[in-house]
Every structure is written in C-alpha cells, then in structure tokens.
Amino acid sequence: MKSHRHVRKELYDYLQGGLSGRDHKAIEEHLAQCQDCRLELDAIRDSAAILRQHARKPHEVRPAFYWQQFAAKVELKIEREREHEQPGSIVGQLLETFLIHRRPFSIGFASALMMMMIVFGVWSVWFKSPSPDRSVAERPRVESVPMESGSVQNTSLDLRAQDYLEQSKVLLIGLLNTDTKNLKTSAPLLLREREISRKLVSESATLTTSLNDPSQRRLRELISDLQLILVQIANLSNEQEVPGVEIIKGGIEHNAILFKINLEQIQRTTRTAEKTGGTAKKTT
Amino acid sequence: MPVADEQVLITNVRQGSHEAFRVLVETYMKQAYDVAFSILGNHEDADDVAQEAFVRVHRSLASFRGESAFSTWLFRIVKNCSLNRLKQRKRKQGREVELAFADHEVVSLNTGTGQAEDTRIYVERALHELPTLQRAVVMLRHMNGLSTKQVSKILDCSEGTVKTHLHRGLKKMRERLQFLKDGLE
C-alpha cells in the first residue's frame, strides 16, 4: 500500500499515462479505496484541462515579427560584445566559463584569488613608499588637453553619424526597391548591399559606443535600430534571399526607419542653422 | 531536431559558421523564451534573458561536452541567467509582482475580446501568482511538455521535488479557478 503523499506526487503522471503498468495499477488500487486522493486527482485533472484550454505558452504572446528578428538581435549582441572586447577579456571569458561550469571549484578559486589580492595589497602598502616624482609623473595629463577638443571630437562624431545615416538610407531605399520576384537580376545588387552593410555594421558599433552624450540618445537608438536591420542584410544567405529580403523590408517599415532617419537629418539641419544664426548674432 | 544533425550544427558553430548558429537559435528560441518567462514571469525580462543566454551559448559552446542534450545545457544557461536577473530585480525594487503583472495584463488586453479572453486573463493571472518554482514547473512540465527528468536537470532539483511542485501548483490553480469551473457548469 502506497502512502497518500507518494500517490499524490504521482497523480499527474498517472493522468498522463506516464507510469509503468505496475505503478499505474498500484495508484488505481489506492484511489479505489481513498476518497481524499480521488478529490486530489479531480483537482489536478481540472487544472490541467483549464490550462491546456485557456493559457497560452509565453512565446505565443509575441508576434511573428518578433521571432523573425530574434536571431538577428542575438547576432547583434555578439557583434557588440566583440567590438568591446579588450586584451584582458580572454582571461575574463575563461574565468566566467570556469565559474559557471565548475561551480564546486569556483569558491576555492575565488578565495585563493582574494588571498593573493590581499597579500599584494599589504605588500604594496608596507614595502613600496610612493616617490613624489613618480606620483607627479603618473598624474593624468588632462590639463594639457585644450578645452575645445571635446566639441571638436563631438563635431567629427556628428559628421560621421550623419554620413552613416545617409549611406544607410541609400542602402535601405535600394533594398526596398528590390524586386523579389526577379531576384536573379537583383543578385549582384544584393551582393553589393551585403558588403556595404558589413562595413556599416562595424561603423555603427563604434558610433553607438562613442555617442555618450545624453543629447545624442535618440541618434544612438536610431543607430542601434539600424544596426539590427544591417546585420540582417549582411547575413542574407543565398538560399533564403526572397523570404529574407521580405522580412527585412517588413522590419524597415515596421520600425519606420526611413522616417526616423529623415527626422534626424531635418533636426540636424535645424540645429546647424540655429548655431550659425547664433554665431552671426554674436559677431554683429 | 535529430541528435546527429544537432551535433553537426554545433561542430559548424565551433568552426565559426554564422548560418549554423542561426539555425540553432531559431530552433530553440521559443523554448528558451518560455523557460525564461516561466522563472521571471515578465515578458520584457524574458526577452532580454533569452537573448543573453544565446550570447553565452555562443561564447562557451567550446566548453559544451555533450554529456547532456544541447537543449538541457541551453535551458540551464537560461535558468542561470534568469536567476541572476531575478536577484538584480529584487535588489533594485521590491515590486516584482505588480510590475510583472502589469506587463502581462497589457499584453493580454490587447488581443482578443469577450468571455474567452476574460477567462484567459484569469487563468494566466492565477498561473502568474504561483510561487516562482511552482510556476516554472507547471509551465515547463505541463505547458511545454518537458519530461520530469528534463525539468529536474534544468531547475537543479530532484525529480521528486518536481513532482511535488507540479502537484501543489496545479492544486493551487484549481483552488483559485474554482469560480470558473462553477460558472461553466
């Protein structure tokens, strides 16, 4: 005779027919004699049916378009991660892999690392007195940088961003005008577009990291949106070109990318006009 | 996907094939999303975490030894990322349920109409209000059809624990949805 607790744990598998013949029979015999467990079985059966009938799987909430772009978003994140990689990051990756997959050893490893850092810290405080000359030499040389360099840098960045937007715009218009019914004639064009996209993707990664000013937030977001589309163009495969191009066209329209580019360019022109006007007033 | 095909894909990804990686992502993205959501109960976080998990997979595929199925390995990474996100979220704000449900409700209200839609909202709300582990087990085992063994491997607990949480979760759902059954009868 099985205990109530044991029987209740097995009720779901019993309902689904997932038990061995012997276990199934044992549960059946228990249920025949136990009303409480029969009530539990009814509760489980009802819930299972209600869930099956009414609840959606979480991914079903997302529209088809979301899933068409998912892989491109992942690729974009990987691309960005590569752009940000620094010389020391290989050690970081090894460490992470080690910490994730060797959890039992990771605590010991972390403790050893901590001990080494403490010993090094104590050593550097007790045995290394800082020389006044060295501390002067190590002082950051920010003061020697002219005050206007920031704005010069911003201007050149802005120009690069505008150039990037213009190139992307031309590329996207070209793609939107591609006739997917006659892709054979458009094939060389698509090849060229993929090449340009690759270049623009790496440019966009640099731009998004450099545009740090809060006033450049919208531009940064636009470049990120564009980057997503460009990655998809760059990764168009020969076998999937027709559906691929259609998906990308949908993405451009869905995100109103061209409208956003135009808006950004108009705003930039207005800003430049205002600045020029302001400078002219000052000089008069 | 047959195991042999999957092995070929994994080998190709290791050799730097973007195409192969894309196929892997597209094969498992929906399930990975469901695993993330079952733990987080929030679509925005599930979106982020599912993507992040694939980035990690790409980074550490070299360390995948094939001792378990690729899907189990991937879902464990999703689970780890989800738990990290939960910790971050709890640190940042103590209003997880309200935020998560708000997100859930907006999505539900935007689709469909009528009584069936109302019922769905009640059912999904009841599911959403289960404790995290019970919700995850009910969703993965019952809604996504993973086996008890798979769920136990993903969630790092015994098969007995999975069965207990499944039973408790379904029973709790029934108590909360009693009025629905009364209304239907």
Coordinates of C-alpha atoms in Angstrom, one line a residue:
Chain A
M1 CA 0.0 0.0 0.0
K2 CA 1.5 3.3 -1.1
S3 CA 1.3 6.4 1.2
H4 CA -1.1 9.3 0.3
R5 CA 1.9 11.6 -0.1
H6 CA 3.6 9.2 -2.6
V7 CA 0.3 8.7 -4.5
R8 CA -0.4 12.4 -4.8
K9 CA 3.1 13.1 -6.3
E10 CA 2.4 10.5 -9.0
L11 CA -1.2 11.7 -9.9
Y12 CA -0.1 13.9 -12.8
D13 CA 1.9 11.1 -14.4
Y14 CA -1.0 8.7 -13.7
L15 CA -3.4 11.0 -15.6
Q16 CA -1.0 11.4 -18.5
G17 CA -0.4 7.6 -18.7
G18 CA 3.2 8.1 -17.9
L19 CA 3.6 5.4 -15.2
S20 CA 4.7 1.8 -15.7
G21 CA 2.0 -0.8 -15.6
R22 CA 2.8 -1.9 -12.1
D23 CA 2.8 1.7 -10.7
H24 CA -0.3 2.5 -12.6
K25 CA -2.1 -0.4 -11.0
A26 CA -0.9 0.4 -7.5
I27 CA -2.2 4.0 -7.8
E28 CA -5.5 2.7 -9.2
E29 CA -5.9 0.4 -6.2
H30 CA -5.2 3.2 -3.8
L31 CA -7.6 5.5 -5.5
A32 CA -10.4 2.9 -5.3
Q33 CA -10.1 3.0 -1.5
C34 CA -9.2 6.6 -0.8
Q35 CA -11.7 9.4 -1.4
D36 CA -9.3 12.2 -0.4
C37 CA -6.8 11.2 -3.1
R38 CA -9.7 10.9 -5.6
L39 CA -10.5 14.5 -4.9
E40 CA -6.9 15.5 -5.4
L41 CA -7.0 13.7 -8.7
D42 CA -10.1 15.6 -9.8
A43 CA -8.4 18.9 -8.9
I44 CA -5.2 18.1 -10.9
R45 CA -7.3 16.9 -13.9
D46 CA -9.4 20.1 -13.9
S47 CA -6.4 22.4 -13.6
A48 CA -4.5 20.6 -16.4
A49 CA -7.6 20.8 -18.6
I50 CA -8.2 24.5 -17.9
L51 CA -4.5 25.4 -18.6
R52 CA -4.5 23.4 -21.8
Q53 CA -7.6 25.1 -23.0
H54 CA -7.1 28.7 -21.9
A55 CA -3.5 29.6 -21.2
R56 CA -1.0 30.5 -23.9
K57 CA 2.6 29.5 -24.0
P58 CA 4.6 32.6 -23.2
H59 CA 6.2 32.8 -26.6
E60 CA 2.8 32.8 -28.3
V61 CA 2.2 36.3 -26.9
R62 CA 5.0 37.7 -29.1
P63 CA 4.1 38.5 -32.7
A64 CA 5.7 36.6 -35.7
F65 CA 7.8 39.7 -36.4
Y66 CA 9.4 39.4 -33.0
W67 CA 10.6 35.9 -33.8
Q68 CA 11.8 36.9 -37.3
Q69 CA 14.2 39.4 -35.7
F70 CA 15.2 37.3 -32.7
A71 CA 18.3 35.7 -34.2
A72 CA 19.5 39.0 -35.7
K73 CA 19.2 40.6 -32.2
V74 CA 21.4 37.8 -30.7
E75 CA 23.9 38.2 -33.5
L76 CA 24.0 41.9 -32.9
K77 CA 24.7 41.4 -29.2
I78 CA 27.5 39.1 -30.1
E79 CA 28.9 41.6 -32.6
R80 CA 28.8 44.3 -29.9
E81 CA 30.5 42.1 -27.4
R82 CA 33.3 41.5 -29.9
E83 CA 33.6 45.3 -30.5
H84 CA 34.0 45.8 -26.8
E85 CA 36.5 43.0 -26.3
Q86 CA 39.7 44.2 -24.7
P87 CA 43.0 42.4 -24.4
G88 CA 42.3 41.1 -21.0
S89 CA 38.9 39.8 -21.8
I90 CA 40.0 36.3 -22.8
V91 CA 41.1 35.8 -19.2
G92 CA 37.6 37.1 -18.3
Q93 CA 35.9 34.6 -20.5
L94 CA 38.0 31.8 -19.2
L95 CA 37.2 32.8 -15.7
E96 CA 33.5 33.0 -16.5
T97 CA 33.4 29.6 -18.1
F98 CA 35.3 28.2 -15.2
L99 CA 32.9 29.9 -12.7
I100 CA 29.8 28.8 -14.5
H101 CA 30.7 25.2 -15.3
R102 CA 32.9 24.3 -12.3
R103 CA 30.9 25.7 -9.5
P104 CA 32.2 23.3 -6.8
F105 CA 35.8 24.6 -7.5
S106 CA 34.8 28.2 -8.1
I107 CA 34.5 29.1 -4.4
G108 CA 38.0 27.8 -3.6
F109 CA 39.4 29.5 -6.7
A110 CA 37.7 32.8 -5.7
S111 CA 39.1 32.5 -2.1
A112 CA 42.7 31.9 -3.4
L113 CA 42.3 34.9 -5.7
M114 CA 41.1 37.1 -2.8
M115 CA 44.1 36.0 -0.6
M116 CA 46.5 36.8 -3.4
M117 CA 45.0 40.3 -3.8
I118 CA 45.1 40.9 0.0
V119 CA 48.8 39.8 0.2
F120 CA 49.6 42.0 -2.8
G121 CA 47.8 45.0 -1.2
V122 CA 49.6 44.6 2.1
W123 CA 53.0 44.3 0.3
S124 CA 52.4 47.4 -1.8
V125 CA 51.4 49.5 1.2
W126 CA 54.3 48.3 3.5
F127 CA 57.2 47.9 1.1
K128 CA 56.6 50.4 -1.6
S129 CA 56.7 54.0 -0.5
P130 CA 55.5 56.2 -3.3
S131 CA 58.1 58.5 -4.7
P132 CA 57.0 62.1 -5.1
D133 CA 58.5 62.3 -8.6
R134 CA 56.6 59.2 -9.7
S135 CA 53.3 60.4 -8.4
V136 CA 53.7 63.6 -10.3
A137 CA 54.6 61.7 -13.4
E138 CA 51.6 59.4 -13.0
R139 CA 49.2 62.4 -12.7
P140 CA 46.7 62.4 -15.5
R141 CA 47.6 64.8 -18.3
V142 CA 44.0 66.0 -18.7
E143 CA 45.0 69.6 -18.0
S144 CA 47.2 69.8 -21.1
V145 CA 44.3 68.9 -23.4
P146 CA 42.7 72.0 -24.9
M147 CA 39.2 72.8 -23.6
E148 CA 37.7 72.8 -27.1
S149 CA 38.9 69.2 -28.0
G150 CA 35.6 67.8 -26.7
S151 CA 33.5 69.9 -29.0
V152 CA 35.8 69.2 -32.0
Q153 CA 35.5 65.5 -31.2
N154 CA 31.7 65.8 -31.0
T155 CA 31.5 67.6 -34.3
S156 CA 33.6 64.9 -36.1
L157 CA 31.5 62.2 -34.4
D158 CA 28.3 64.0 -35.5
L159 CA 29.6 64.2 -39.1
R160 CA 30.4 60.5 -39.1
A161 CA 27.0 59.7 -37.7
Q162 CA 25.3 61.8 -40.4
D163 CA 27.5 60.2 -43.1
Y164 CA 26.5 56.8 -41.7
L165 CA 22.8 57.7 -41.7
E166 CA 23.0 58.9 -45.3
Q167 CA 24.7 55.7 -46.5
S168 CA 22.2 53.6 -44.6
K169 CA 19.3 55.5 -46.1
V170 CA 20.5 54.9 -49.6
L171 CA 21.1 51.3 -48.9
L172 CA 17.6 50.8 -47.4
I173 CA 15.9 52.6 -50.2
G174 CA 17.7 50.4 -52.7
L175 CA 16.6 47.3 -50.7
L176 CA 13.0 48.5 -50.5
N177 CA 13.0 48.9 -54.3
T178 CA 14.4 45.4 -54.9
D179 CA 12.0 43.3 -56.8
T180 CA 11.9 39.9 -55.0
K181 CA 10.1 38.3 -57.9
N182 CA 13.1 38.9 -60.2
L183 CA 15.8 38.3 -57.7
K184 CA 18.1 36.8 -60.3
T185 CA 18.5 40.2 -61.9
S186 CA 18.9 41.8 -58.5
A187 CA 21.5 39.3 -57.2
P188 CA 24.6 41.4 -58.0
L189 CA 23.0 44.4 -56.3
L190 CA 22.2 42.4 -53.2
L191 CA 25.8 41.2 -53.0
R192 CA 27.0 44.8 -53.0
E193 CA 24.4 45.7 -50.4
R194 CA 25.6 42.9 -48.1
E195 CA 29.2 44.2 -48.4
I196 CA 28.1 47.7 -47.6
S197 CA 26.0 46.5 -44.7
R198 CA 29.0 44.7 -43.2
K199 CA 31.0 47.9 -43.3
L200 CA 28.2 49.9 -41.8
V201 CA 27.6 47.4 -39.0
S202 CA 31.2 47.8 -37.7
E203 CA 30.8 51.6 -38.1
S204 CA 27.6 51.5 -36.1
A205 CA 29.2 49.5 -33.3
T206 CA 31.8 52.3 -33.0
L207 CA 29.3 55.0 -33.2
T208 CA 26.9 53.6 -30.5
T209 CA 29.8 53.3 -28.0
S210 CA 31.1 56.8 -28.8
L211 CA 27.8 58.7 -28.7
N212 CA 27.7 59.1 -24.9
D213 CA 26.1 62.5 -24.6
P214 CA 22.6 62.4 -23.2
S215 CA 21.5 64.8 -26.1
Q216 CA 22.6 62.1 -28.5
R217 CA 20.3 59.4 -27.0
R218 CA 17.8 59.4 -29.9
L219 CA 20.6 59.3 -32.5
R220 CA 22.1 56.4 -30.6
E221 CA 18.8 54.5 -30.5
L222 CA 18.3 55.1 -34.2
I223 CA 21.8 53.7 -35.0
S224 CA 21.0 50.6 -32.8
D225 CA 17.8 50.0 -34.7
L226 CA 19.6 50.4 -38.0
Q227 CA 22.4 48.1 -36.9
L228 CA 19.8 45.4 -36.3
I229 CA 18.5 45.7 -39.9
L230 CA 22.0 45.9 -41.3
V231 CA 23.1 42.7 -39.6
Q232 CA 20.1 41.0 -41.2
I233 CA 21.1 42.3 -44.6
A234 CA 24.8 41.4 -44.1
N235 CA 23.7 37.8 -43.1
L236 CA 21.3 37.3 -46.0
S237 CA 22.0 33.8 -47.3
N238 CA 21.8 32.8 -51.0
E239 CA 19.2 30.1 -50.3
Q240 CA 16.8 32.3 -48.3
E241 CA 17.1 35.6 -50.1
V242 CA 13.4 36.0 -51.0
P243 CA 11.9 35.5 -47.5
G244 CA 14.9 37.2 -46.0
V245 CA 14.5 40.3 -48.1
E246 CA 10.8 40.4 -47.4
I247 CA 11.4 40.1 -43.6
I248 CA 13.9 42.9 -43.8
K249 CA 11.6 45.1 -45.8
G250 CA 8.9 44.4 -43.1
G251 CA 11.4 45.4 -40.4
I252 CA 12.3 48.7 -42.1
E253 CA 8.6 49.6 -42.5
H254 CA 7.6 48.3 -39.0
N255 CA 10.2 50.4 -37.3
A256 CA 9.7 53.4 -39.5
I257 CA 13.4 53.5 -40.0
L258 CA 13.5 55.8 -43.1
F259 CA 11.1 58.3 -41.4
K260 CA 13.4 58.4 -38.3
I261 CA 16.5 59.0 -40.5
N262 CA 14.7 61.8 -42.3
L263 CA 13.6 63.3 -39.0
E264 CA 17.1 63.1 -37.6
Q265 CA 18.6 64.8 -40.7
I266 CA 16.0 67.6 -40.6
Q267 CA 16.6 68.2 -36.9
R268 CA 20.3 68.3 -37.5
T269 CA 19.9 70.9 -40.3
T270 CA 17.7 73.0 -38.0
R271 CA 20.3 72.7 -35.2
T272 CA 23.1 73.7 -37.5
A273 CA 21.1 76.7 -38.8
E274 CA 20.3 77.8 -35.2
K275 CA 24.0 77.6 -34.3
T276 CA 25.1 79.5 -37.4
G277 CA 22.4 82.1 -36.6
G278 CA 23.6 82.4 -33.0
T279 CA 27.3 82.8 -34.1
A280 CA 26.3 85.5 -36.6
K281 CA 24.4 87.4 -34.0
K282 CA 27.3 87.3 -31.5
T283 CA 29.7 88.6 -34.1
T284 CA 27.4 91.5 -35.0
Chain B
M1 CA 15.9 18.0 -34.3
P2 CA 17.8 14.7 -34.6
V3 CA 20.8 14.5 -32.3
A4 CA 23.2 13.8 -35.3
D5 CA 22.1 17.0 -37.1
E6 CA 22.4 18.9 -33.9
Q7 CA 26.0 17.6 -33.5
V8 CA 26.9 18.7 -37.0
L9 CA 25.4 22.2 -36.3
I10 CA 27.4 22.5 -33.1
T11 CA 30.6 21.5 -34.8
N12 CA 29.9 24.1 -37.5
V13 CA 29.2 26.8 -35.0
R14 CA 32.5 26.0 -33.3
Q15 CA 34.2 26.4 -36.6
G16 CA 32.7 29.8 -37.0
S17 CA 29.6 29.3 -39.1
H18 CA 27.0 32.0 -38.6
E19 CA 24.4 30.1 -40.6
A20 CA 24.7 27.1 -38.2
F21 CA 24.4 29.3 -35.2
R22 CA 21.3 31.0 -36.6
V23 CA 19.7 27.6 -37.2
L24 CA 20.4 26.6 -33.5
V25 CA 18.9 29.9 -32.3
E26 CA 15.8 29.6 -34.4
T27 CA 15.3 26.0 -33.3
Y28 CA 15.4 26.8 -29.6
M29 CA 14.5 30.5 -29.3
K30 CA 10.8 29.9 -28.4
Q31 CA 11.5 27.2 -25.8
A32 CA 14.3 29.3 -24.3
Y33 CA 12.0 32.2 -24.1
D34 CA 9.4 30.0 -22.3
V35 CA 11.9 28.8 -19.8
A36 CA 13.0 32.4 -19.1
F37 CA 9.4 33.5 -18.7
S38 CA 8.4 30.6 -16.5
I39 CA 11.0 31.8 -14.0
L40 CA 10.8 35.5 -14.4
G41 CA 7.0 35.9 -15.1
N42 CA 7.8 39.0 -17.2
H43 CA 8.0 39.4 -21.0
E44 CA 10.5 42.2 -21.1
D45 CA 13.0 40.4 -18.9
A46 CA 12.3 37.1 -20.7
D47 CA 13.2 38.8 -24.0
D48 CA 16.5 40.1 -22.6
V49 CA 17.4 36.9 -20.8
A50 CA 16.7 34.6 -23.7
Q51 CA 18.9 36.7 -26.0
E52 CA 21.6 36.9 -23.3
A53 CA 21.6 33.1 -22.9
F54 CA 22.2 32.6 -26.6
V55 CA 25.1 35.1 -26.4
R56 CA 26.6 33.0 -23.6
V57 CA 26.0 29.8 -25.6
H58 CA 27.9 31.3 -28.5
R59 CA 30.7 32.3 -26.2
S60 CA 31.1 29.0 -24.3
L61 CA 30.0 26.4 -26.9
A62 CA 33.6 25.2 -26.8
S63 CA 33.1 24.0 -23.3
F64 CA 29.9 22.0 -24.1
R65 CA 31.0 18.4 -23.7
G66 CA 27.8 16.8 -24.9
E67 CA 27.2 14.9 -21.6
S68 CA 23.6 16.2 -21.6
A69 CA 21.4 17.1 -24.5
F70 CA 22.2 20.5 -26.0
S71 CA 18.7 21.7 -25.2
T72 CA 19.2 20.8 -21.5
W73 CA 22.5 22.6 -21.4
L74 CA 21.0 25.7 -23.1
F75 CA 18.0 25.8 -20.8
R76 CA 20.2 25.5 -17.7
I77 CA 22.1 28.6 -19.0
V78 CA 18.7 30.3 -19.5
K79 CA 17.8 29.3 -15.9
N80 CA 21.1 30.7 -14.5
C81 CA 20.6 34.0 -16.4
S82 CA 17.0 34.2 -15.2
L83 CA 18.0 33.7 -11.6
N84 CA 20.7 36.4 -11.9
R85 CA 18.1 38.7 -13.4
L86 CA 15.7 37.9 -10.5
K87 CA 18.4 38.8 -8.0
Q88 CA 19.1 42.0 -9.8
R89 CA 15.4 42.9 -9.9
K90 CA 14.9 42.1 -6.3
R91 CA 17.9 44.3 -5.4
K92 CA 16.5 47.1 -7.5
Q93 CA 12.9 47.1 -6.5
G94 CA 10.7 45.1 -4.2
R95 CA 7.6 45.3 -6.5
E96 CA 8.2 42.4 -8.8
V97 CA 4.6 41.0 -8.8
E98 CA 3.0 44.4 -9.6
L99 CA 5.4 45.2 -12.4
A100 CA 5.3 41.7 -13.9
F101 CA 1.6 41.5 -13.8
A102 CA 1.2 45.0 -15.3
D103 CA 3.3 43.8 -18.3
H104 CA 1.3 40.6 -18.5
E105 CA -2.1 42.3 -18.4
V106 CA -1.3 44.9 -21.1
V107 CA -0.3 42.1 -23.5
S108 CA -3.4 40.1 -22.7
L109 CA -5.8 43.0 -23.0
N110 CA -4.5 43.9 -26.4
T111 CA -5.6 40.7 -28.0
G112 CA -9.0 39.2 -28.5
T113 CA -12.3 40.1 -26.9
G114 CA -15.2 38.6 -25.0
Q115 CA -15.6 35.9 -22.4
A116 CA -12.9 33.6 -23.7
E117 CA -10.5 36.4 -23.3
D118 CA -11.6 37.2 -19.8
T119 CA -11.2 33.5 -18.9
R120 CA -7.7 33.5 -20.3
I121 CA -6.8 36.5 -18.3
Y122 CA -8.0 34.9 -15.1
V123 CA -6.2 31.6 -15.9
E124 CA -2.9 33.4 -16.8
R125 CA -3.2 35.6 -13.7
A126 CA -3.7 32.5 -11.4
L127 CA -0.6 30.9 -13.1
H128 CA 1.3 34.0 -12.7
E129 CA 0.6 34.3 -9.0
L130 CA 2.0 30.9 -8.2
P131 CA 5.3 30.9 -6.3
T132 CA 8.3 31.0 -8.8
L133 CA 9.3 27.4 -8.6
Q134 CA 5.7 26.0 -8.8
R135 CA 5.0 28.3 -11.8
A136 CA 8.2 27.2 -13.5
V137 CA 7.5 23.5 -13.0
V138 CA 3.8 23.8 -14.1
M139 CA 4.8 25.7 -17.2
L140 CA 7.8 23.6 -18.2
R141 CA 6.2 20.2 -17.4
H142 CA 2.6 20.7 -18.3
M143 CA 2.5 23.5 -20.9
N144 CA 5.8 22.9 -22.6
G145 CA 5.7 19.1 -22.3
L146 CA 9.2 18.6 -20.9
S147 CA 9.8 15.4 -19.0
T148 CA 10.2 15.3 -15.2
K149 CA 13.8 14.4 -15.7
Q150 CA 14.5 17.3 -18.0
V151 CA 12.8 19.8 -15.7
S152 CA 14.7 18.5 -12.7
K153 CA 18.0 18.9 -14.6
I154 CA 17.1 22.4 -15.8
L155 CA 16.0 23.6 -12.3
D156 CA 18.7 21.7 -10.4
C157 CA 16.4 19.8 -8.2
S158 CA 15.3 16.2 -7.7
E159 CA 12.6 14.5 -9.8
G160 CA 10.6 14.1 -6.5
T161 CA 10.7 17.9 -6.0
V162 CA 9.5 18.5 -9.5
K163 CA 6.6 16.2 -8.9
T164 CA 5.7 17.8 -5.6
H165 CA 5.8 21.3 -7.0
L166 CA 3.7 20.2 -10.0
H167 CA 1.1 18.7 -7.8
R168 CA 1.0 21.7 -5.4
G169 CA 1.0 24.2 -8.3
L170 CA -1.9 22.5 -10.1
K171 CA -3.9 22.1 -6.9
K172 CA -3.4 25.8 -6.1
M173 CA -4.5 26.7 -9.6
R174 CA -7.7 24.7 -9.1
E175 CA -8.5 26.5 -5.8
R176 CA -8.0 29.9 -7.5
L177 CA -10.1 29.0 -10.5
Q178 CA -12.9 27.2 -8.7
F179 CA -15.3 30.0 -9.6
L180 CA -14.5 29.5 -13.3
K181 CA -15.5 25.8 -13.1
D182 CA -18.7 26.7 -11.1
G183 CA -19.5 29.3 -13.8
L184 CA -19.0 26.8 -16.6
E185 CA -21.1 24.1 -15.0

